[in-house]
PDB file of C-alpha atoms in Angstrom:
ATOM      1  CA  MET A   1      16.962  12.389   8.931  1.00 94.00           C
ATOM      2  CA  ILE A   2      15.017   9.776   6.609  1.00 96.00           C
ATOM      3  CA  THR A   3      16.107  10.482   3.114  1.00 97.00           C
ATOM      4  CA  VAL A   4      12.666   9.512   0.182  1.00 97.00           C
ATOM      5  CA  MET A   5      12.547   9.505  -3.133  1.00 97.00           C
ATOM      6  CA  LEU A   6       8.837   9.405  -4.526  1.00 97.00           C
ATOM      7  CA  VAL A   7       7.353   7.475  -7.539  1.00 95.00           C
ATOM      8  CA  ASP A   8       3.966   8.323  -9.135  1.00 94.00           C
ATOM      9  CA  ASP A   9       3.467   8.930 -13.064  1.00 92.00           C
ATOM     10  CA  GLN A  10       1.270  11.989 -11.452  1.00 92.00           C
ATOM     11  CA  SER A  11       3.145  14.624 -10.789  1.00 95.00           C
ATOM     12  CA  VAL A  12       0.493  16.074  -8.570  1.00 95.00           C
ATOM     13  CA  VAL A  13       0.730  12.781  -6.283  1.00 93.00           C
ATOM     14  CA  ARG A  14       3.929  13.577  -6.167  1.00 95.00           C
ATOM     15  CA  ALA A  15       4.145  17.155  -5.041  1.00 96.00           C
ATOM     16  CA  GLY A  16       1.398  15.828  -2.560  1.00 95.00           C
ATOM     17  CA  PHE A  17       3.377  13.821  -1.656  1.00 96.00           C
ATOM     18  CA  ARG A  18       6.260  16.136  -1.165  1.00 97.00           C
ATOM     19  CA  VAL A  19       4.468  18.633   0.811  1.00 96.00           C
ATOM     20  CA  ILE A  20       3.065  15.753   3.105  1.00 96.00           C
ATOM     21  CA  LEU A  21       6.768  14.527   4.529  1.00 97.00           C
ATOM     22  CA  GLU A  22       9.161  17.215   4.021  1.00 96.00           C
ATOM     23  CA  GLN A  23       6.078  18.793   7.029  1.00 95.00           C
ATOM     24  CA  ALA A  24       7.295  16.542   9.250  1.00 96.00           C
ATOM     25  CA  GLY A  25      10.497  17.412  10.160  1.00 92.00           C
ATOM     26  CA  ASP A  26      13.022  14.503   9.663  1.00 96.00           C
ATOM     27  CA  ILE A  27      11.647  13.261   6.395  1.00 97.00           C
ATOM     28  CA  GLU A  28      13.436  14.588   3.513  1.00 97.00           C
ATOM     29  CA  VAL A  29      12.124  13.325  -0.725  1.00 97.00           C
ATOM     30  CA  VAL A  30      15.668  13.131  -2.038  1.00 97.00           C
ATOM     31  CA  GLY A  31      14.017  12.527  -5.583  1.00 96.00           C
ATOM     32  CA  GLU A  32      11.657  11.589  -8.046  1.00 97.00           C
ATOM     33  CA  ALA A  33      10.551   9.205 -10.321  1.00 95.00           C
ATOM     34  CA  SER A  34       7.173   9.004 -13.070  1.00 93.00           C
ATOM     35  CA  SER A  35       7.606   5.158 -14.697  1.00 91.00           C
ATOM     36  CA  GLY A  36       8.640   1.818 -13.061  1.00 88.00           C
ATOM     37  CA  SER A  37      12.025   2.309 -15.004  1.00 89.00           C
ATOM     38  CA  SER A  38      13.490   5.176 -15.032  1.00 93.00           C
ATOM     39  CA  ALA A  39      12.650   4.711 -10.339  1.00 93.00           C
ATOM     40  CA  VAL A  40      14.987   2.019 -11.092  1.00 93.00           C
ATOM     41  CA  GLU A  41      18.248   4.209 -12.021  1.00 94.00           C
ATOM     42  CA  VAL A  42      16.504   6.700  -9.603  1.00 95.00           C
ATOM     43  CA  ALA A  43      17.107   4.672  -6.383  1.00 95.00           C
ATOM     44  CA  ARG A  44      20.770   3.238  -7.268  1.00 94.00           C
ATOM     45  CA  ARG A  45      21.810   6.148  -8.064  1.00 95.00           C
ATOM     46  CA  LEU A  46      20.405   8.169  -4.352  1.00 95.00           C
ATOM     47  CA  ARG A  47      19.749   5.000  -2.640  1.00 95.00           C
ATOM     48  CA  PRO A  48      16.970   6.759  -0.698  1.00 96.00           C
ATOM     49  CA  GLU A  49      16.274   5.026   2.614  1.00 96.00           C
ATOM     50  CA  VAL A  50      12.268   4.220   1.982  1.00 96.00           C
ATOM     51  CA  ILE A  51      10.752   4.481  -1.725  1.00 96.00           C
ATOM     52  CA  CYS A  52       7.339   4.812  -2.063  1.00 96.00           C
ATOM     53  CA  MET A  53       6.145   3.120  -5.186  1.00 93.00           C
ATOM     54  CA  ASP A  54       3.097   3.338  -7.653  1.00 91.00           C
ATOM     55  CA  VAL A  55       1.945   0.488  -8.532  1.00 85.00           C
ATOM     56  CA  ARG A  56       0.505   0.965 -12.350  1.00 82.00           C
ATOM     57  CA  MET A  57       2.216   3.394 -13.851  1.00 83.00           C
ATOM     58  CA  PRO A  58       3.499   3.912 -17.818  1.00 78.00           C
ATOM     59  CA  GLY A  59       6.432   2.953 -18.294  1.00 71.00           C
ATOM     60  CA  GLY A  60       7.215  -0.817 -16.796  1.00 72.00           C
ATOM     61  CA  ASP A  61       4.893  -0.308 -13.607  1.00 83.00           C
ATOM     62  CA  GLY A  62       5.501  -1.057  -9.531  1.00 87.00           C
ATOM     63  CA  LEU A  63       5.948  -3.966  -8.681  1.00 87.00           C
ATOM     64  CA  THR A  64       8.952  -4.998 -11.402  1.00 89.00           C
ATOM     65  CA  ALA A  65      10.302  -1.809 -10.208  1.00 91.00           C
ATOM     66  CA  THR A  66       9.891  -2.893  -6.747  1.00 91.00           C
ATOM     67  CA  ARG A  67      11.876  -6.016  -7.817  1.00 90.00           C
ATOM     68  CA  ARG A  68      14.145  -4.620  -9.463  1.00 91.00           C
ATOM     69  CA  ILE A  69      15.385  -2.642  -6.973  1.00 94.00           C
ATOM     70  CA  VAL A  70      15.069  -4.519  -3.817  1.00 90.00           C
ATOM     71  CA  THR A  71      17.285  -7.784  -5.766  1.00 89.00           C
ATOM     72  CA  GLU A  72      20.103  -5.402  -7.617  1.00 90.00           C
ATOM     73  CA  ALA A  73      20.408  -2.649  -4.921  1.00 87.00           C
ATOM     74  CA  VAL A  74      24.298  -2.589  -3.568  1.00 84.00           C
ATOM     75  CA  GLY A  75      24.406  -2.659   0.690  1.00 82.00           C
ATOM     76  CA  SER A  76      21.073  -2.775   1.748  1.00 84.00           C
ATOM     77  CA  PRO A  77      17.832  -1.776  -0.400  1.00 89.00           C
ATOM     78  CA  PRO A  78      15.625   0.710   0.559  1.00 93.00           C
ATOM     79  CA  ALA A  79      13.107  -0.647   2.440  1.00 92.00           C
ATOM     80  CA  VAL A  80       9.595   0.016  -0.300  1.00 93.00           C
ATOM     81  CA  LEU A  81       6.245   1.173   0.081  1.00 93.00           C
ATOM     82  CA  VAL A  82       3.759   0.216  -2.334  1.00 89.00           C
ATOM     83  CA  VAL A  83       0.786   3.440  -2.129  1.00 87.00           C
ATOM     84  CA  THR A  84      -1.799   2.875  -4.412  1.00 80.00           C
ATOM     85  CA  THR A  85      -5.217   3.476  -4.965  1.00 77.00           C
ATOM     86  CA  PHE A  86      -6.244  -0.135  -5.584  1.00 69.00           C
ATOM     87  CA  ASP A  87      -7.158  -2.460  -2.481  1.00 63.00           C
ATOM     88  CA  LEU A  88      -6.607  -5.573  -4.019  1.00 65.00           C
ATOM     89  CA  ASP A  89      -5.002  -8.761  -2.575  1.00 58.00           C
ATOM     90  CA  GLU A  90      -3.509  -9.045  -5.980  1.00 67.00           C
ATOM     91  CA  TYR A  91      -1.796  -6.521  -5.709  1.00 70.00           C
ATOM     92  CA  VAL A  92      -0.611  -6.781  -1.930  1.00 70.00           C
ATOM     93  CA  PHE A  93       0.037 -10.151  -2.962  1.00 72.00           C
ATOM     94  CA  GLY A  94       2.463  -9.470  -5.586  1.00 76.00           C
ATOM     95  CA  ALA A  95       4.197  -6.685  -3.530  1.00 77.00           C
ATOM     96  CA  LEU A  96       5.649  -8.639  -0.689  1.00 76.00           C
ATOM     97  CA  GLU A  97       6.834 -11.135  -3.251  1.00 76.00           C
ATOM     98  CA  SER A  98       8.831  -8.602  -5.557  1.00 82.00           C
ATOM     99  CA  GLY A  99      10.065  -6.691  -1.667  1.00 85.00           C
ATOM    100  CA  ALA A 100       8.228  -4.350  -0.898  1.00 87.00           C
ATOM    101  CA  SER A 101       8.747  -3.956   2.943  1.00 86.00           C
ATOM    102  CA  GLY A 102       4.391  -2.407   3.363  1.00 85.00           C
ATOM    103  CA  PHE A 103       1.674  -1.027   1.528  1.00 84.00           C
ATOM    104  CA  ILE A 104      -0.350   1.397   1.994  1.00 85.00           C
ATOM    105  CA  LEU A 105      -3.799   2.966  -0.193  1.00 84.00           C
ATOM    106  CA  LYS A 106      -3.801   6.603  -1.587  1.00 85.00           C
ATOM    107  CA  ASP A 107      -6.228   7.697   0.501  1.00 86.00           C
ATOM    108  CA  CYS A 108      -5.105   7.171   3.789  1.00 87.00           C
ATOM    109  CA  GLU A 109      -4.392  10.053   6.357  1.00 91.00           C
ATOM    110  CA  PRO A 110      -1.580  11.982   6.224  1.00 94.00           C
ATOM    111  CA  GLU A 111      -0.658  11.531   9.241  1.00 94.00           C
ATOM    112  CA  GLU A 112      -1.047   7.546   7.636  1.00 92.00           C
ATOM    113  CA  LEU A 113       1.947   8.495   4.985  1.00 94.00           C
ATOM    114  CA  ILE A 114       4.659   9.748   7.881  1.00 95.00           C
ATOM    115  CA  GLU A 115       4.021   7.079   9.805  1.00 92.00           C
ATOM    116  CA  ALA A 116       4.166   4.217   7.101  1.00 91.00           C
ATOM    117  CA  VAL A 117       7.729   6.568   6.285  1.00 95.00           C
ATOM    118  CA  ARG A 118       9.035   5.495   9.486  1.00 94.00           C
ATOM    119  CA  ARG A 119       8.237   2.335  10.249  1.00 88.00           C
ATOM    120  CA  LEU A 120       9.873   1.484   6.814  1.00 91.00           C
ATOM    121  CA  ALA A 121      12.646   3.072   8.001  1.00 91.00           C
ATOM    122  CA  GLU A 122      13.263   1.503  11.275  1.00 87.00           C
ATOM    123  CA  GLY A 123      13.228  -1.173   9.664  1.00 81.00           C
ATOM    124  CA  GLN A 124       9.570  -2.045  11.185  1.00 78.00           C
ATOM    125  CA  GLY A 125       7.367  -3.265   7.874  1.00 74.00           C
ATOM    126  CA  LEU A 126       4.111  -2.433   7.745  1.00 69.00           C
ATOM    127  CA  VAL A 127       0.008  -3.269   5.637  1.00 64.00           C
ATOM    128  CA  ASP A 128      -2.800  -0.807   5.536  1.00 59.00           C
ATOM    129  CA  GLN A 129      -4.352  -2.547   8.705  1.00 58.00           C
ATOM    130  CA  ALA A 130      -7.356  -3.014   6.256  1.00 57.00           C
ATOM    131  CA  VAL A 131      -5.452  -5.209   4.779  1.00 56.00           C
ATOM    132  CA  THR A 132      -3.257  -6.955   6.570  1.00 59.00           C
ATOM    133  CA  ARG A 133      -4.777 -10.891   8.069  1.00 60.00           C
ATOM    134  CA  ARG A 134      -6.322 -11.314   4.493  1.00 64.00           C
ATOM    135  CA  VAL A 135      -2.862 -11.274   2.616  1.00 65.00           C
ATOM    136  CA  ILE A 136      -1.581 -12.891   4.906  1.00 64.00           C
ATOM    137  CA  THR A 137      -4.233 -15.594   4.555  1.00 64.00           C
ATOM    138  CA  GLU A 138      -4.044 -15.692   1.559  1.00 66.00           C
ATOM    139  CA  PHE A 139      -0.100 -15.724   1.185  1.00 63.00           C
ATOM    140  CA  ALA A 140      -0.923 -19.393   3.499  1.00 63.00           C
ATOM    141  CA  ARG A 141      -2.926 -20.360   0.393  1.00 66.00           C
ATOM    142  CA  ARG A 142      -1.338 -19.268  -1.906  1.00 66.00           C
ATOM    143  CA  THR A 143       2.497 -20.573  -1.681  1.00 60.00           C
ATOM    144  CA  PRO A 144       3.182 -24.832  -1.088  1.00 60.00           C
ATOM    145  CA  ALA A 145       4.561 -26.023   1.807  1.00 53.00           C
ATOM    146  CA  PRO A 146       7.789 -26.796   1.818  1.00 51.00           C
ATOM    147  CA  ALA A 147      10.520 -28.912   3.164  1.00 51.00           C
ATOM    148  CA  THR A 148      11.311 -27.386   6.544  1.00 52.00           C
ATOM    149  CA  ASP A 149      15.590 -26.204   5.733  1.00 56.00           C
ATOM    150  CA  ALA A 150      17.852 -28.055   8.720  1.00 58.00           C
ATOM    151  CA  ALA A 151      20.038 -24.810   8.743  1.00 68.00           C
ATOM    152  CA  VAL A 152      18.182 -22.743   8.483  1.00 66.00           C
ATOM    153  CA  ALA A 153      15.780 -24.877  11.960  1.00 63.00           C
ATOM    154  CA  HIS A 154      18.715 -24.870  13.146  1.00 76.00           C
ATOM    155  CA  GLN A 155      19.617 -21.128  12.988  1.00 87.00           C
ATOM    156  CA  LEU A 156      17.134 -19.705  15.276  1.00 91.00           C
ATOM    157  CA  THR A 157      15.809 -20.955  18.777  1.00 93.00           C
ATOM    158  CA  ALA A 158      12.769 -23.302  19.778  1.00 92.00           C
ATOM    159  CA  ARG A 159      11.199 -19.277  20.445  1.00 95.00           C
ATOM    160  CA  GLU A 160      12.610 -17.783  17.639  1.00 95.00           C
ATOM    161  CA  VAL A 161      10.538 -19.847  15.568  1.00 91.00           C
ATOM    162  CA  GLU A 162       7.537 -19.735  18.451  1.00 93.00           C
ATOM    163  CA  ILE A 163       7.676 -16.173  17.026  1.00 94.00           C
ATOM    164  CA  ILE A 164       7.999 -15.921  14.092  1.00 92.00           C
ATOM    165  CA  GLY A 165       4.781 -18.871  13.036  1.00 89.00           C
ATOM    166  CA  LEU A 166       3.039 -15.925  15.907  1.00 90.00           C
ATOM    167  CA  LEU A 167       3.972 -13.521  13.228  1.00 88.00           C
ATOM    168  CA  ALA A 168       3.076 -15.520  10.257  1.00 83.00           C
ATOM    169  CA  ARG A 169      -0.088 -15.807  11.584  1.00 81.00           C
ATOM    170  CA  GLY A 170      -0.731 -12.031  12.385  1.00 76.00           C
ATOM    171  CA  LEU A 171      -0.479 -11.652  15.389  1.00 82.00           C
ATOM    172  CA  SER A 172       1.461  -7.853  16.327  1.00 82.00           C
ATOM    173  CA  ASN A 173       4.032  -7.662  19.205  1.00 87.00           C
ATOM    174  CA  VAL A 174       1.996  -7.047  21.490  1.00 88.00           C
ATOM    175  CA  GLU A 175      -0.609  -9.964  21.408  1.00 90.00           C
ATOM    176  CA  ILE A 176       2.327 -12.021  20.284  1.00 92.00           C
ATOM    177  CA  ALA A 177       3.622 -11.066  24.413  1.00 94.00           C
ATOM    178  CA  ASP A 178      -0.148 -12.296  25.426  1.00 95.00           C
ATOM    179  CA  GLU A 179      -0.083 -15.229  23.873  1.00 95.00           C
ATOM    180  CA  LEU A 180       3.841 -15.965  25.617  1.00 95.00           C
ATOM    181  CA  PHE A 181       2.975 -14.937  28.740  1.00 95.00           C
ATOM    182  CA  ILE A 182       6.983 -12.435  27.890  1.00 95.00           C
ATOM    183  CA  GLU A 183       7.467  -9.133  28.001  1.00 95.00           C
ATOM    184  CA  THR A 184       6.934  -6.698  24.425  1.00 93.00           C
ATOM    185  CA  SER A 185      10.288  -5.845  24.466  1.00 94.00           C
ATOM    186  CA  THR A 186      11.367  -9.629  24.732  1.00 96.00           C
ATOM    187  CA  VAL A 187       9.405 -10.690  21.685  1.00 94.00           C
ATOM    188  CA  LYS A 188      11.045  -7.538  19.308  1.00 92.00           C
ATOM    189  CA  SER A 189      14.709  -8.924  20.609  1.00 95.00           C
ATOM    190  CA  HIS A 190      13.517 -12.005  19.441  1.00 95.00           C
ATOM    191  CA  LEU A 191      12.176 -10.818  16.299  1.00 93.00           C
ATOM    192  CA  GLY A 192      15.494  -8.966  16.526  1.00 91.00           C
ATOM    193  CA  ARG A 193      18.082 -11.887  16.103  1.00 94.00           C
ATOM    194  CA  ALA A 194      15.232 -14.149  14.120  1.00 93.00           C
ATOM    195  CA  MET A 195      15.914 -11.232  11.400  1.00 89.00           C
ATOM    196  CA  ALA A 196      20.193 -10.849  11.184  1.00 88.00           C
ATOM    197  CA  LYS A 197      20.342 -14.844  10.976  1.00 89.00           C
ATOM    198  CA  ILE A 198      17.650 -14.726   8.020  1.00 87.00           C
ATOM    199  CA  GLY A 199      18.725 -11.943   6.048  1.00 81.00           C
ATOM    200  CA  VAL A 200      14.954 -10.169   6.237  1.00 80.00           C
ATOM    201  CA  ARG A 201      14.882  -6.398   7.080  1.00 77.00           C
ATOM    202  CA  ASP A 202      12.059  -6.356   8.167  1.00 79.00           C
ATOM    203  CA  ARG A 203       8.553  -7.644   9.985  1.00 80.00           C
ATOM    204  CA  LEU A 204       6.587  -8.272   6.351  1.00 77.00           C
ATOM    205  CA  GLN A 205       9.579  -9.890   4.806  1.00 78.00           C
ATOM    206  CA  THR A 206      10.146 -12.386   7.446  1.00 85.00           C
ATOM    207  CA  VAL A 207       6.051 -13.513   6.815  1.00 81.00           C
ATOM    208  CA  VAL A 208       7.667 -14.492   3.403  1.00 78.00           C
ATOM    209  CA  TRP A 209      10.538 -16.459   4.337  1.00 82.00           C
ATOM    210  CA  ALA A 210       7.855 -17.936   7.195  1.00 83.00           C
ATOM    211  CA  TYR A 211       5.824 -19.341   3.941  1.00 78.00           C
ATOM    212  CA  ARG A 212       8.970 -20.311   1.937  1.00 76.00           C
ATOM    213  CA  ASN A 213      11.170 -22.092   4.238  1.00 79.00           C
ATOM    214  CA  GLY A 214       8.168 -24.666   6.171  1.00 76.00           C
ATOM    215  CA  VAL A 215       8.293 -22.622   9.517  1.00 79.00           C
ATOM    216  CA  ALA A 216       4.435 -20.618   9.472  1.00 73.00           C
ATOM    217  CA  PRO A 217       1.331 -22.475  10.611  1.00 68.00           C
ATOM    218  CA  ARG A 218       0.122 -24.139   7.827  1.00 63.00           C
TER     219      ARG A 218
END
């Protein structure tokens, strides 16, 4: 059972999300919070696998709460899915920098929300398909090009670096496999090993790491 926490200042939104998620059968909503500050405390106490986080809330915004939850977590941090009405790059960009694992709009279909939670629980980051590549391009533009860390480069194989670079360009596993003429399962294996080496838990944070460490294409 996937444990989920809901964070939104509107009780009707939390109630709606609870109904949608719990009808899936493999998801249990274990807690709720109505502000960013209370979300930090509840997350620390309940340690859910996934947190559905609103952006704009009184008593502390969702991005600040996300950053605290991820950095202050004992052990593996929860995967944070930012759920918002604001289709703005600034919010998406801020969510990625704060350590969120995914981004989706509130007007998504119920099935999309359920699938997003499942993907994050499995360690697969997700960004709403309408903004994925636009956000990655913006991330590349805003992030200064650093010198590649020699120690990190030594840990990764040439193939792992190649796959991370293609991931940072916004390619899916299938597209990476087609590009390199290998099986999709091989891409997943290489990517999984690379993520373990660099200490990230999902695809989105792998992209963030790639740009911050000079592995992503410019």
